[in-house]
Each structure stands twice: as C-alpha cells, then as structure tokens.
Coordinates of C-alpha atoms and ligand atoms in Angstrom, one line a residue:
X3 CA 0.4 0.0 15.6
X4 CA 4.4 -0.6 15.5
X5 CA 6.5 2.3 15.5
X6 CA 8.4 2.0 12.2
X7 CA 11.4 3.5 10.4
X8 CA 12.1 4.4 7.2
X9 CA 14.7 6.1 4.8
X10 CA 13.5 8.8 2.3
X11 CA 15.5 10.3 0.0
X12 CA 15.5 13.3 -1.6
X13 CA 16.4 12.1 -5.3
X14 CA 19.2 14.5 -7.1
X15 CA 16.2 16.2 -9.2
X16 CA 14.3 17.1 -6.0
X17 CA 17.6 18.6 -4.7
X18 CA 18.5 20.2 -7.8
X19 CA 14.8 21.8 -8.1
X20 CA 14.8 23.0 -4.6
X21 CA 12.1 20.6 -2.9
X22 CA 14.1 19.3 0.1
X23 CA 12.3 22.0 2.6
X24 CA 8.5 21.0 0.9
X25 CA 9.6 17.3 1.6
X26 CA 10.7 17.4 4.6
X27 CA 8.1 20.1 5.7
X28 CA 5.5 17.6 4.5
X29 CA 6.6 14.9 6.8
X30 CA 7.4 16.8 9.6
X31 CA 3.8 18.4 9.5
X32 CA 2.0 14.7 9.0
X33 CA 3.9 14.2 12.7
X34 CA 6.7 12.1 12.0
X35 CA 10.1 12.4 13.9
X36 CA 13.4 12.9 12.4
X37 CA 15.8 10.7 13.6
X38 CA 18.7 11.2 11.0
X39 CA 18.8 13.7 8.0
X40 CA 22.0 14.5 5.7
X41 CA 23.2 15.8 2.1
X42 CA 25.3 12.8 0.6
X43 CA 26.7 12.5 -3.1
X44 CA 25.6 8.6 -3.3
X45 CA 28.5 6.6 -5.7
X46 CA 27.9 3.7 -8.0
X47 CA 28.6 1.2 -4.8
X48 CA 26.1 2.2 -3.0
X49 CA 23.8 3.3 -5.9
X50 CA 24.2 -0.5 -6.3
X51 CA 23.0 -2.4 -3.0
X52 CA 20.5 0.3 -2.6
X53 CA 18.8 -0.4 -5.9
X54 CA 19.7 -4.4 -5.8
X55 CA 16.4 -5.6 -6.5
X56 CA 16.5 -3.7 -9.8
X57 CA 20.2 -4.7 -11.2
X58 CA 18.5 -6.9 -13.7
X59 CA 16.2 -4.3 -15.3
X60 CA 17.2 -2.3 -18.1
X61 CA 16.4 1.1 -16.5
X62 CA 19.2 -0.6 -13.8
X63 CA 22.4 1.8 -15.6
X64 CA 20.0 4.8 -16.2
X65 CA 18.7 4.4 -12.4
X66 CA 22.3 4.4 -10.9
X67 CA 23.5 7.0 -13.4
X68 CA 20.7 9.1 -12.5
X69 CA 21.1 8.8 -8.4
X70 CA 24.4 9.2 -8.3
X71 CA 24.2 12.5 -10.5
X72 CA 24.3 15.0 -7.9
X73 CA 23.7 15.0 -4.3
X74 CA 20.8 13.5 -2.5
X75 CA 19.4 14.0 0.9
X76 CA 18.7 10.8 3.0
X77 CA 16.7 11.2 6.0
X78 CA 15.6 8.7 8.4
X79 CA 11.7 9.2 9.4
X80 CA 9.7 7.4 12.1
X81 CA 6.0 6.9 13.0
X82 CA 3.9 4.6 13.9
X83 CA 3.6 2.7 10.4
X84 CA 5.9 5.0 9.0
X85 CA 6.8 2.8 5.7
X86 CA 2.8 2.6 4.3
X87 CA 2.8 6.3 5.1
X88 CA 5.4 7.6 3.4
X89 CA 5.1 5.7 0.9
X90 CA 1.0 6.8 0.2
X91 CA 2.5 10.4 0.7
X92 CA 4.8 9.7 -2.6
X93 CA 2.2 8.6 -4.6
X94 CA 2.9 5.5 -7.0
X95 CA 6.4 5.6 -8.9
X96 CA 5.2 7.2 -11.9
X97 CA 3.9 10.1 -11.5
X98 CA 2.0 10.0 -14.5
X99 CA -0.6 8.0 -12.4
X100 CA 0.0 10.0 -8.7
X101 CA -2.9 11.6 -7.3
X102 CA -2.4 15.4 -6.8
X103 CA -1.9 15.9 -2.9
X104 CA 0.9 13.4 -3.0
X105 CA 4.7 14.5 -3.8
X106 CA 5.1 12.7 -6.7
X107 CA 1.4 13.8 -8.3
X108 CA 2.3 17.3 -7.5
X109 CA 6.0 17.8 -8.2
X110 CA 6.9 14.9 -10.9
X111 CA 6.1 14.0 -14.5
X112 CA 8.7 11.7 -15.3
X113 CA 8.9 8.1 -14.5
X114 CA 12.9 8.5 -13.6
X115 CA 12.6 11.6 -11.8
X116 CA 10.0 11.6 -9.4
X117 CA 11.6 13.1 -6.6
X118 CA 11.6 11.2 -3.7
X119 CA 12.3 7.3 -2.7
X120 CA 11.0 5.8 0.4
X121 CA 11.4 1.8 1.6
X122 CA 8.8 -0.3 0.5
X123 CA 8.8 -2.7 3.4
X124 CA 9.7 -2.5 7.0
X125 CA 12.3 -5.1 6.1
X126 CA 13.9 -3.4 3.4
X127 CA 13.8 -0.3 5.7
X128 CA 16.4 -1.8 8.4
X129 CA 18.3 -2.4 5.5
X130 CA 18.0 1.0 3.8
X131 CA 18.9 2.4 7.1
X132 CA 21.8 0.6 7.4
X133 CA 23.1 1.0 4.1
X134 CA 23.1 5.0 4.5
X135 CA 23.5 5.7 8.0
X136 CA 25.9 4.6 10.8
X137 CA 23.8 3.7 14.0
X138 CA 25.8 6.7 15.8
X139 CA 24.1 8.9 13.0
X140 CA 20.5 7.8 14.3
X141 CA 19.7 10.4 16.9
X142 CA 17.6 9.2 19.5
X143 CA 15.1 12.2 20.7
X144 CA 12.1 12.9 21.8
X145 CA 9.5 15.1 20.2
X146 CA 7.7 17.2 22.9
X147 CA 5.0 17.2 20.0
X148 CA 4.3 13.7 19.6
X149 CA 2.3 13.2 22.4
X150 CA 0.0 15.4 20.3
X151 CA 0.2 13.3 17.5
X152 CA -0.1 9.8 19.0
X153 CA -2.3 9.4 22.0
X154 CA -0.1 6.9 23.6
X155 CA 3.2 8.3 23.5
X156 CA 2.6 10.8 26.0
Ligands
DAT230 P1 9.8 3.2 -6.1 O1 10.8 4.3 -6.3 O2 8.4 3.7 -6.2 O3 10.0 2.3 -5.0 P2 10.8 1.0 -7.8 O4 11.5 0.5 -6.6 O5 10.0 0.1 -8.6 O6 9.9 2.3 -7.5 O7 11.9 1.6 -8.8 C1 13.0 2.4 -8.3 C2 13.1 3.6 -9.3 O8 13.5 3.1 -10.6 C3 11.9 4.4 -9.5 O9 11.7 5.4 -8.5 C4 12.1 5.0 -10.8 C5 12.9 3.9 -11.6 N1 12.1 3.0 -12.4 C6 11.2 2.1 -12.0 N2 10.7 1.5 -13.0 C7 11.2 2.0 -14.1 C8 11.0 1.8 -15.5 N3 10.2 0.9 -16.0 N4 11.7 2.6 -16.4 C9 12.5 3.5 -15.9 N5 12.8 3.8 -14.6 C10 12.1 3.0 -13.7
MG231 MG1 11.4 0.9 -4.6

C-alpha cells in the first residue's frame, strides 16, 4: 500500500471547543506520523483556493466566512493510505449521518461545523499540502514506533 499524505485541519469550531488534543490524539494513536502541525488564522485568499471546488455553491460565502473566523490548526499526517483513512475517521460531512466512533459522529451536529477537514483524494492532498505548508515546514522524521505499526517499515 502507498504511503500517502494528507492535510487535516482542525476547523475554527474544533479549535474554539477545545478538540485539537482528541484530534490529533486520535491520529497519532491509529499510527500515523506527523510530519507538519501549526495554529494559522486562514484569510479569505486562501479560504478561497482551499475551498475552490465549492466557489459555485451557495454555502461558498458562509464556508469561507466560517473558516476564516478564528484560527485553525493544519497538520500534515502520513500513513500508508492515509487519505481513505482519515477521511473514514471523520465520518461523512454531515454529521447528522456520522457513525459514533468517528470525529464528526461524536463531536458534531451541524452540517457547517463538523470539526475537522481532511483531503479527499491523494491528488487534492499534494495540493492541500502545498497550499498550507512550505516544503521546509514538512519535517522529515522517523517514528521509532512505526515499525510497530507497519510490518515493512522496520
Ligand atoms: P468535506 O468537508 O467532508 O470534504 P465538502 O468538501 O463537500 O465536505 O464540503 C466542504 C465543507 O463545506 C463541509 O465540511 C461543510 C460545508 N458544506 C458542504 N456542503 C454543504 C451544504 N450543503 N450546506 C452548507 N455547508 C456545506
Ligand atoms: Mg471536501
């Protein structure tokens, strides 16, 4: 299986309510490494590219008004198939419909605020990556643990 990246963020209502540690302690438990993690305040620019796909929609002014409403904390995750995984960790985007067990079924309510973003595609991912980090922000590490984690990277 590829080892993937992908950007999570933090969303300002996860910040706000104090969920960044049960985030990241979720991910960091599953066995994924950190390779980038920081508090940002996310402007209508980037609130902009980062949400492009959406800038039709007519939750488009509410979505970027609501993102860049107070900070956010984008992290960079890998694994091996990191996007699907994180992504089945957040549950579906409205957490009316999100199993309990995943972030969004246990933390979220509301279709807006539901926490937590991750990439939907590895594609989108380089690009999310890209968008929020600079590549000297990407720390390139190893995690002693892994090898516990994923038979063959020992
Ligand atoms: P996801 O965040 O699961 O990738 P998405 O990319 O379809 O979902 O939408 C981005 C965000 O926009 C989503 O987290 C919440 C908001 N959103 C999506 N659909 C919406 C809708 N119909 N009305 C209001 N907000 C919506
Ligand atoms: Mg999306």
């Amino acid at each position: 299986m590829t080892v993937e990246r992908t950007l999570v963020l933090v969303k300002p209502d996860g910040v706000q309510r104090g969920l960044v540690g049960e985030v990241i302690r979720r991910l960091e438990f599953r066995g994924l490494k950190p390779v980038a993690l920081k508090l940002m305040q996310i402007d209508e620019g980037l609130a902009g590219r980062h949400y492009a796909e959406h800038r039709e929609k007519p939750f488009f002014p509410g979505l970027v008004g609501f993102v860049t409403s107070s900070p956010v904390v984008a992290m960079v995750w890998e694994a091996p198939n990191a996007v699907a995984m994180v992504r089945a960790m957040m549950g579906p985007t409205n957490p009316a419909s999100a199993p309990p067990g995943t972030i969004r079924g246990d933390f979220a309510v509301d279709l807006g605020m539901n926490v937590i973003h991750g990439s939907d595609s590895p594609e989108r991912a380089a690009e999310e990556v890209a968008l929020f980090f600079e590549p000297s922000e990407l720390v390139d590490w190893e995690r002693t643990q892994s090898r516990w984690v994923v038979e063959a990277a020992g």
